[in-house]
Amino acid sequence: MNVTVIGAGYVGLVQSAGLAHLGHSVRVGESDLGRLQQLSAGKMPIYEPGLEELFARAIEHGLITLHSDNHEAVSGADVIFLALPTPPDGNGRADLSILESAVRDLVPALAPSSIVVVKSTVPVGTNALLRSILDGAGCSASVVSNPEFLSEGSAVDDFLKAERIVIGAEFPADAEVLRRLYDGLEAQVVVTDPVSAELTKYAANAYLATRLTFFNAISNLAEEVGADVTHVLHAVGLDRRIGGHFMRPGPGYGGSCFPKDTSALVTIASDNGYAFPMLESVISTNDMQRSRIVERIVRELDGDLSAARIAMWGISFKAGTDDVRASPALAIADELAALGATVVAWDPEARTDEYPSAAGPLEIVEGADLLLIATEWPEFLRVDLAEVAKRMAGETVFDARNLLDPELVSEAGLRYRCLGRRNA
Ligand code: UDX
């Protein structure tokens, strides 16, 4: 099939490379010329395992072409994916102006039988809004919702081994075209109406955010009552109704999706006359998790950070990505710095101008009073802990991801502190 993807951001790039891998001919429309040049030179603007190779192979086989002009990009397309940004507007709502103006601009170039697919995460009702824009312009192209469920760091796999594909279409014929487009994937296909598809995306992310916030609260409680959260979570997760996934204690959720989507769902609910205090509490409880970690670090350093040097391992919001948007690591670093600490940080992929870095994980701990593990990169498991102990001025390792083996840290002569245990 001839497919167009408008927007060469994170979602658009994975979608383009994935569809080309399934054998479709994909035209990518992107207005940022710098980004287009980078892509045509075979460079990815983001770090995502496997994406560069998949994209380069598709370009090599002529299955992906790059276009700065959206009209040129949609010419001859059966299906047009919109993978454009919908940033928060400051009131908890998604700003749809980029999406709306792209659709208005596309109208003259759309074939009457083409299908416009909304891939961006959009508030419930956006498909209907786009439908009315097209109707107002006398355009008969269809609008379909097909939310993405990609997780950063495993997005290529999430596409190729998708568990489900949700298609929200007004007309069965449009749903059938989308279903055929994804032929070759083993995913379960759920066909529904556009509003249900839109809500599915928010429901999934809000549930996951709620789940891990709940288990962070259980981890905090374990510290207070003297239980070991590792054992508690293992035992709780053995119940098949609960499962042992997505419950790792940490500094709270971050990234480009959960914070934005939970706030958006609260707003969607209130705009529709439904109060959602449970989700509001998830958002505030998640914010408190960072402050709790900061309070514990302050206690470890005897209540005074003014002369403290804190080395942070990890800057990205989670392992496997260079994305620092709403990263708990940076939020914690900011709180520590505000209390007077000197913070230095190293990450295998992510970079920040806010805090000085060093050549590697050993160099960064030089002279540090405390080492904070803020992101769960597996690379940190391979660092020589005896060398860490030698280079640090202090002896405390605060593992905010429960990543390291407590025994190995103690054997290296360091004091191990983590989440969910009273004396550790
Ligand atoms: C998420 C959804 O998983 C994905 O389906 C959606 O489309 C986009 O949002 P992503 O933000 O990439 O993906 O990351 P995810 O792996 O879901 O983690 C979200 C946050 O939860 C991260 O800050 C992560 O560190 C945290 N987390 C996750 C935990 O603290 N503990 C866990 O057990 C799992």
Coordinates of C-alpha atoms and ligand atoms in Angstrom, one line a residue:
M1 CA 0.0 0.0 0.0
N2 CA 1.1 3.6 -0.5
V3 CA 1.3 5.2 3.0
T4 CA 2.3 8.7 4.2
V5 CA 3.5 9.5 7.6
I6 CA 3.3 13.2 8.5
G7 CA 5.8 14.0 11.3
A8 CA 9.2 12.4 11.6
G9 CA 9.2 12.5 15.4
Y10 CA 9.5 9.5 17.7
V11 CA 6.2 7.9 16.8
G12 CA 6.4 8.8 13.1
L13 CA 9.8 7.4 12.6
V14 CA 8.9 4.1 14.3
Q15 CA 5.7 3.9 12.3
S16 CA 7.4 4.6 9.0
A17 CA 10.2 2.1 9.5
G18 CA 7.8 -0.5 10.8
L19 CA 5.3 -0.1 7.9
A20 CA 8.2 -0.2 5.4
H21 CA 9.4 -3.4 7.1
L22 CA 6.0 -4.8 6.3
G23 CA 6.5 -4.1 2.7
H24 CA 4.6 -0.8 2.3
S25 CA 5.9 2.2 0.4
V26 CA 6.1 5.0 2.8
R27 CA 6.5 8.8 2.2
V28 CA 7.5 10.7 5.2
G29 CA 6.5 14.4 5.4
E30 CA 8.6 16.6 7.8
S31 CA 8.8 20.4 7.9
D32 CA 12.1 20.6 9.9
L33 CA 14.7 20.7 7.1
G34 CA 17.6 20.0 9.5
R35 CA 15.9 16.8 10.6
L36 CA 15.2 15.8 7.0
Q37 CA 18.9 16.2 6.1
Q38 CA 20.0 14.2 9.2
L39 CA 17.6 11.4 8.2
S40 CA 18.7 11.3 4.6
A41 CA 22.3 11.0 5.8
G42 CA 21.1 7.9 7.7
K43 CA 21.2 9.5 11.2
M44 CA 18.4 9.2 13.7
P45 CA 17.5 12.3 15.6
I46 CA 16.6 10.1 18.7
Y47 CA 18.2 7.1 20.3
E48 CA 15.9 4.1 19.9
P49 CA 17.5 0.6 19.7
G50 CA 17.2 -0.9 16.3
L51 CA 15.5 2.0 14.7
E52 CA 18.4 3.4 12.8
E53 CA 19.1 0.1 11.1
L54 CA 15.4 -0.5 10.2
F55 CA 15.0 3.0 8.8
A56 CA 18.3 2.8 6.8
R57 CA 17.4 -0.5 5.3
A58 CA 14.0 0.8 4.2
I59 CA 15.6 3.9 2.6
E60 CA 18.2 1.6 0.9
H61 CA 15.3 -0.5 -0.6
G62 CA 13.5 2.6 -1.7
L63 CA 10.6 1.9 0.6
I64 CA 10.9 5.2 2.5
T65 CA 11.2 8.6 0.8
L66 CA 11.6 11.9 2.6
H67 CA 9.6 15.1 1.8
S68 CA 9.6 18.6 3.1
D69 CA 6.4 19.4 1.3
N70 CA 3.3 17.7 2.9
H71 CA 1.3 17.9 -0.4
E72 CA 4.0 16.0 -2.2
A73 CA 4.2 13.5 0.7
V74 CA 0.5 12.7 0.5
S75 CA 0.3 12.4 -3.2
G76 CA -1.0 9.0 -4.2
A77 CA -1.4 7.8 -0.6
D78 CA -4.1 5.4 0.4
V79 CA -3.5 6.0 4.1
I80 CA -2.1 9.1 5.8
F81 CA -0.8 8.8 9.3
L82 CA -0.7 12.0 11.4
A83 CA 2.1 11.6 13.9
L84 CA 2.4 15.3 15.0
P85 CA 3.1 16.7 18.4
T86 CA 0.2 17.5 20.7
P87 CA 2.1 19.2 23.6
P88 CA 0.3 20.2 26.9
D89 CA -1.3 23.7 26.6
G90 CA -0.6 24.6 30.2
N91 CA -4.2 23.8 31.4
G92 CA -3.8 20.1 31.3
R93 CA -5.2 19.9 27.8
A94 CA -3.4 18.9 24.6
D95 CA -2.6 21.7 22.2
L96 CA -4.1 20.5 18.9
S97 CA -3.1 23.5 16.8
I98 CA -0.3 21.8 15.0
L99 CA -2.6 18.8 14.1
E100 CA -5.5 21.0 13.1
S101 CA -3.5 23.3 10.8
A102 CA -1.8 20.3 9.2
V103 CA -5.2 18.8 8.4
R104 CA -6.5 22.2 7.0
D105 CA -3.3 22.4 4.9
L106 CA -3.6 18.9 3.6
V107 CA -7.2 19.2 2.3
P108 CA -6.5 20.3 -1.3
A109 CA -4.0 17.4 -1.7
L110 CA -6.2 14.6 -0.2
A111 CA -7.8 12.1 -2.6
P112 CA -11.6 11.6 -1.8
S113 CA -10.9 7.9 -1.0
S114 CA -7.9 8.5 1.3
I115 CA -7.9 7.6 5.0
V116 CA -6.4 10.1 7.5
V117 CA -5.3 8.2 10.6
V118 CA -4.7 9.9 13.9
K119 CA -1.6 8.4 15.5
S120 CA -0.8 11.2 17.9
T121 CA -2.2 10.9 21.4
V122 CA -5.2 13.2 21.3
P123 CA -8.1 14.0 23.6
V124 CA -11.3 12.1 23.3
G125 CA -13.3 13.8 20.5
T126 CA -10.4 14.9 18.3
N127 CA -11.3 12.5 15.5
A128 CA -14.8 14.1 15.4
L129 CA -13.1 17.5 15.4
L130 CA -10.9 16.6 12.4
R131 CA -14.0 15.1 10.7
S132 CA -15.8 18.4 11.0
I133 CA -12.7 20.3 9.6
L134 CA -12.7 18.0 6.6
D135 CA -16.5 18.3 6.2
G136 CA -16.3 22.1 6.4
A137 CA -13.8 22.1 3.6
G138 CA -15.9 19.7 1.5
C139 CA -13.4 16.9 1.8
S140 CA -14.7 13.3 1.9
A141 CA -11.5 11.6 3.1
S142 CA -12.1 9.3 6.1
V143 CA -10.7 9.9 9.6
V144 CA -9.6 6.9 11.7
S145 CA -8.1 6.6 15.1
N146 CA -5.2 4.2 15.6
P147 CA -3.4 5.0 18.9
E148 CA 0.2 4.0 19.5
F149 CA 1.3 2.0 22.4
L150 CA 5.1 2.2 21.9
S151 CA 7.3 2.3 24.9
E152 CA 10.6 4.2 24.6
G153 CA 13.6 1.9 24.5
S154 CA 11.6 -1.0 23.0
A155 CA 9.6 0.9 20.4
V156 CA 10.7 -1.1 17.4
D157 CA 9.9 -4.4 19.1
D158 CA 6.6 -2.9 20.4
F159 CA 5.7 -2.3 16.7
L160 CA 6.9 -5.6 15.3
K161 CA 5.6 -7.7 18.1
A162 CA 2.6 -5.5 19.0
E163 CA 0.1 -7.1 21.4
R164 CA -2.8 -5.2 20.1
I165 CA -3.8 -2.9 17.3
V166 CA -6.7 -0.6 18.1
I167 CA -8.6 0.8 15.1
G168 CA -11.4 3.3 15.8
A169 CA -13.3 3.8 12.5
E170 CA -16.8 5.0 11.6
F171 CA -16.9 2.7 8.6
P172 CA -16.1 -1.0 8.5
A173 CA -14.4 -0.6 5.1
D174 CA -11.8 1.9 6.5
A175 CA -11.1 -0.5 9.4
E176 CA -10.5 -3.3 6.9
V177 CA -7.9 -1.2 5.0
L178 CA -6.1 -0.6 8.3
R179 CA -6.3 -4.2 9.2
R180 CA -4.7 -5.2 5.9
L181 CA -2.0 -2.6 6.4
Y182 CA -0.8 -4.4 9.5
D183 CA -1.0 -7.9 7.9
G184 CA 2.1 -9.7 8.9
L185 CA 1.9 -8.7 12.6
E186 CA 0.6 -11.2 15.0
A187 CA -1.2 -8.6 17.1
Q188 CA -4.9 -8.9 18.2
V189 CA -6.8 -6.3 16.2
V190 CA -9.6 -4.5 18.1
V191 CA -12.0 -2.7 15.8
T192 CA -14.2 -0.1 17.5
D193 CA -15.6 3.4 17.1
P194 CA -13.2 6.5 17.2
V195 CA -14.1 7.7 20.7
S196 CA -13.5 4.3 22.2
A197 CA -10.1 4.0 20.5
E198 CA -9.2 7.5 21.8
L199 CA -10.2 6.6 25.4
T200 CA -8.3 3.2 25.2
K201 CA -5.0 5.0 24.9
Y202 CA -5.6 7.1 28.0
A203 CA -7.1 4.2 30.0
A204 CA -4.0 2.1 29.3
N205 CA -1.5 4.7 30.3
A206 CA -3.5 6.0 33.3
Y207 CA -3.9 2.4 34.6
L208 CA -0.1 1.7 34.3
A209 CA 0.7 5.0 36.0
T210 CA -1.8 4.2 38.8
R211 CA -0.4 0.7 39.2
L212 CA 3.2 1.7 39.6
T213 CA 2.2 4.6 41.9
F214 CA 0.4 2.2 44.1
F215 CA 3.4 -0.1 44.3
N216 CA 5.7 2.8 45.1
A217 CA 3.3 3.6 48.0
I218 CA 3.6 0.0 49.1
S219 CA 7.4 0.3 48.9
N220 CA 7.3 3.4 51.0
L221 CA 5.1 1.7 53.6
A222 CA 7.5 -1.3 53.6
E223 CA 10.3 1.1 54.7
E224 CA 8.1 2.4 57.5
V225 CA 6.9 -1.0 58.9
G226 CA 10.2 -2.8 58.3
A227 CA 9.1 -5.1 55.5
D228 CA 11.1 -6.0 52.5
V229 CA 9.4 -4.7 49.4
T230 CA 11.2 -7.2 47.1
H231 CA 9.5 -10.1 48.9
V232 CA 6.2 -8.4 49.1
L233 CA 6.0 -7.6 45.4
H234 CA 7.2 -11.0 44.4
A235 CA 4.5 -12.7 46.5
V236 CA 1.8 -10.2 45.4
G237 CA 2.8 -10.7 41.7
L238 CA 2.3 -14.4 41.9
D239 CA -1.4 -13.9 41.9
R240 CA -2.2 -14.3 38.2
R241 CA -4.9 -11.5 38.4
I242 CA -2.1 -9.1 39.4
G243 CA 1.1 -10.4 37.7
G244 CA 4.6 -9.5 38.5
H245 CA 5.3 -6.9 35.8
F246 CA 5.3 -3.1 36.0
M247 CA 5.8 -2.8 39.7
R248 CA 9.5 -2.0 40.1
P249 CA 9.9 0.6 42.9
G250 CA 11.5 3.8 41.7
P251 CA 11.5 7.6 41.8
G252 CA 8.1 7.8 40.2
Y253 CA 7.0 7.8 36.6
G254 CA 8.3 10.4 34.1
G255 CA 8.7 10.6 30.4
S256 CA 6.7 12.1 27.6
C257 CA 3.5 10.1 28.1
F258 CA 2.4 9.2 31.6
P259 CA 2.6 12.8 33.1
K260 CA 0.9 14.3 30.1
D261 CA -1.7 11.6 29.7
T262 CA -2.7 11.3 33.3
S263 CA -3.3 15.1 33.5
A264 CA -5.1 15.1 30.2
L265 CA -7.4 12.3 31.4
V266 CA -8.3 14.2 34.5
T267 CA -9.2 17.2 32.3
I268 CA -11.1 15.1 29.8
A269 CA -13.1 13.7 32.7
S270 CA -13.9 17.1 34.2
D271 CA -14.7 18.6 30.8
N272 CA -17.3 15.8 30.6
G273 CA -18.7 16.4 34.1
Y274 CA -17.0 13.4 35.7
A275 CA -14.7 13.9 38.7
F276 CA -11.7 11.6 38.8
P277 CA -10.1 12.1 42.3
M278 CA -8.3 8.8 42.2
L279 CA -6.2 9.8 39.2
E280 CA -5.6 13.3 40.7
S281 CA -4.2 11.6 43.7
V282 CA -2.0 9.4 41.6
I283 CA -0.5 12.5 40.0
S284 CA 0.2 14.2 43.4
T285 CA 1.5 10.9 45.0
N286 CA 3.9 10.4 42.1
D287 CA 5.3 14.0 42.6
M288 CA 5.7 13.2 46.3
Q289 CA 7.9 10.2 45.5
R290 CA 10.8 12.4 44.3
S291 CA 10.6 14.6 47.4
R292 CA 10.6 11.5 49.6
I293 CA 13.8 10.3 47.9
V294 CA 15.4 13.8 48.4
E295 CA 14.4 13.7 52.1
R296 CA 16.1 10.4 52.6
I297 CA 19.3 11.6 50.8
V298 CA 19.3 14.7 53.1
R299 CA 19.1 12.4 56.1
E300 CA 21.9 10.2 54.8
L301 CA 24.1 13.4 54.6
D302 CA 23.2 14.5 58.1
G303 CA 20.7 17.1 57.2
D304 CA 23.1 19.4 55.4
L305 CA 23.7 19.4 51.7
S306 CA 25.6 22.7 51.5
A307 CA 29.0 21.1 51.1
A308 CA 27.8 17.9 49.6
R309 CA 28.9 16.6 46.2
I310 CA 26.4 14.1 44.8
A311 CA 27.2 12.0 41.8
M312 CA 24.2 10.8 39.8
W313 CA 24.2 7.7 37.6
G314 CA 21.4 8.1 35.1
I315 CA 19.8 11.2 33.6
S316 CA 17.1 9.8 31.2
F317 CA 13.6 9.1 32.6
K318 CA 14.2 5.4 32.3
A319 CA 16.8 3.0 30.9
G320 CA 17.1 2.4 27.1
T321 CA 16.4 6.0 26.0
D322 CA 18.1 9.3 25.8
D323 CA 14.8 11.1 26.6
V324 CA 15.0 13.4 29.6
R325 CA 11.5 14.8 29.3
A326 CA 9.9 14.9 32.8
S327 CA 12.8 12.8 34.0
P328 CA 12.6 12.0 37.7
A329 CA 16.4 12.0 37.8
L330 CA 16.5 15.7 36.8
A331 CA 13.7 16.6 39.1
I332 CA 15.6 15.0 42.0
A333 CA 18.8 16.7 41.0
D334 CA 17.1 20.0 40.9
E335 CA 15.7 19.6 44.4
L336 CA 19.2 18.5 45.7
A337 CA 20.9 21.4 44.0
A338 CA 18.2 23.8 45.4
L339 CA 19.3 22.5 48.9
G340 CA 22.9 23.5 48.2
A341 CA 24.4 20.2 46.9
T342 CA 26.8 20.1 44.0
V343 CA 25.3 17.6 41.5
V344 CA 27.3 15.9 38.7
A345 CA 25.7 13.4 36.4
W346 CA 26.6 10.7 33.9
D347 CA 24.3 8.6 31.6
P348 CA 25.2 6.2 28.9
E349 CA 22.9 8.0 26.3
A350 CA 21.2 11.1 27.8
R351 CA 22.8 14.5 28.1
T352 CA 21.9 17.6 30.0
D353 CA 23.5 21.0 30.1
E354 CA 22.2 21.6 33.7
Y355 CA 24.8 19.4 35.5
P356 CA 28.5 18.8 34.8
S357 CA 29.4 15.3 33.5
A358 CA 32.5 13.2 33.2
A359 CA 34.0 10.6 30.9
G360 CA 32.2 7.7 32.5
P361 CA 30.5 6.2 35.5
L362 CA 33.8 5.9 37.5
E363 CA 35.1 9.4 36.7
I364 CA 31.8 10.9 37.8
V365 CA 32.0 9.5 41.3
E366 CA 35.5 11.1 41.9
G367 CA 35.3 12.9 45.3
A368 CA 31.5 12.3 45.7
D369 CA 29.9 12.2 49.1
L370 CA 27.0 10.1 47.8
L371 CA 26.3 8.2 44.7
L372 CA 22.6 8.3 43.5
I373 CA 21.4 5.7 41.0
A374 CA 18.5 7.5 39.3
T375 CA 18.0 5.4 36.1
E376 CA 18.2 1.6 35.9
W377 CA 20.7 1.3 33.0
P378 CA 22.1 -2.3 33.0
E379 CA 25.5 -0.7 32.2
F380 CA 25.8 0.3 35.9
L381 CA 25.7 -3.4 36.9
R382 CA 29.1 -3.9 35.2
V383 CA 30.9 -1.0 37.0
D384 CA 33.7 -2.1 39.3
L385 CA 32.3 -1.2 42.8
A386 CA 35.7 -1.5 44.6
E387 CA 36.9 1.2 42.2
V388 CA 33.8 3.3 43.0
A389 CA 34.6 3.0 46.7
K390 CA 38.2 4.1 46.1
R391 CA 37.2 7.2 44.2
M392 CA 34.3 8.4 46.3
A393 CA 34.9 10.7 49.3
G394 CA 31.9 9.3 51.1
E395 CA 30.5 5.8 51.2
T396 CA 26.8 5.9 50.5
V397 CA 25.2 4.5 47.4
F398 CA 21.5 5.5 47.2
D399 CA 19.9 3.2 44.7
A400 CA 16.6 4.8 43.7
R401 CA 15.9 2.0 41.3
N402 CA 16.8 -1.0 43.4
L403 CA 19.2 -2.0 40.6
L404 CA 22.4 -3.2 42.3
D405 CA 23.0 -6.3 44.3
P406 CA 23.1 -5.1 48.0
E407 CA 25.7 -7.7 48.9
L408 CA 28.1 -6.7 46.2
V409 CA 27.8 -3.1 47.2
S410 CA 28.5 -3.9 50.9
E411 CA 31.4 -6.2 49.9
A412 CA 33.0 -3.2 48.1
G413 CA 33.0 -1.4 51.5
L414 CA 30.1 0.9 50.5
R415 CA 26.9 1.6 52.5
Y416 CA 23.8 0.5 50.4
R417 CA 20.5 2.4 50.6
C418 CA 17.6 1.5 48.4
L419 CA 13.8 1.7 48.3
G420 CA 11.4 -0.5 50.3
R421 CA 13.6 -1.7 53.2
R422 CA 13.8 0.0 56.6
N423 CA 17.6 -0.3 57.1
A424 CA 18.7 -0.1 53.5
Ligands
UDX1 C1 4.6 4.5 28.1 C2 3.7 3.3 27.8 O1 4.2 2.1 28.3 C3 3.4 3.2 26.3 O2 2.6 2.1 26.0 C4 2.8 4.5 25.8 O3 2.4 4.5 24.5 C5 3.8 5.7 26.1 O4 4.0 5.7 27.5 P1 7.2 5.0 28.1 O5 6.8 6.4 28.7 O6 8.1 4.9 27.0 O7 5.8 4.3 27.6 O8 7.7 4.2 29.3 P2 7.3 3.0 30.3 O9 8.2 1.9 30.2 O10 5.9 2.7 30.3 O11 7.7 3.7 31.7 C6 7.0 4.9 32.2 C7 7.5 5.3 33.5 O12 7.3 4.4 34.5 C8 9.0 5.5 33.5 O13 9.4 6.7 34.2 C9 9.6 4.3 34.2 O14 10.8 4.5 34.8 C10 8.5 4.1 35.2 N1 8.3 2.7 35.7 C11 8.0 1.7 34.8 C12 8.6 2.3 37.0 O15 9.0 3.2 37.8 N2 8.5 1.0 37.4 C13 8.1 0.1 36.6 O16 8.0 -1.1 37.0 C14 7.8 0.4 35.2

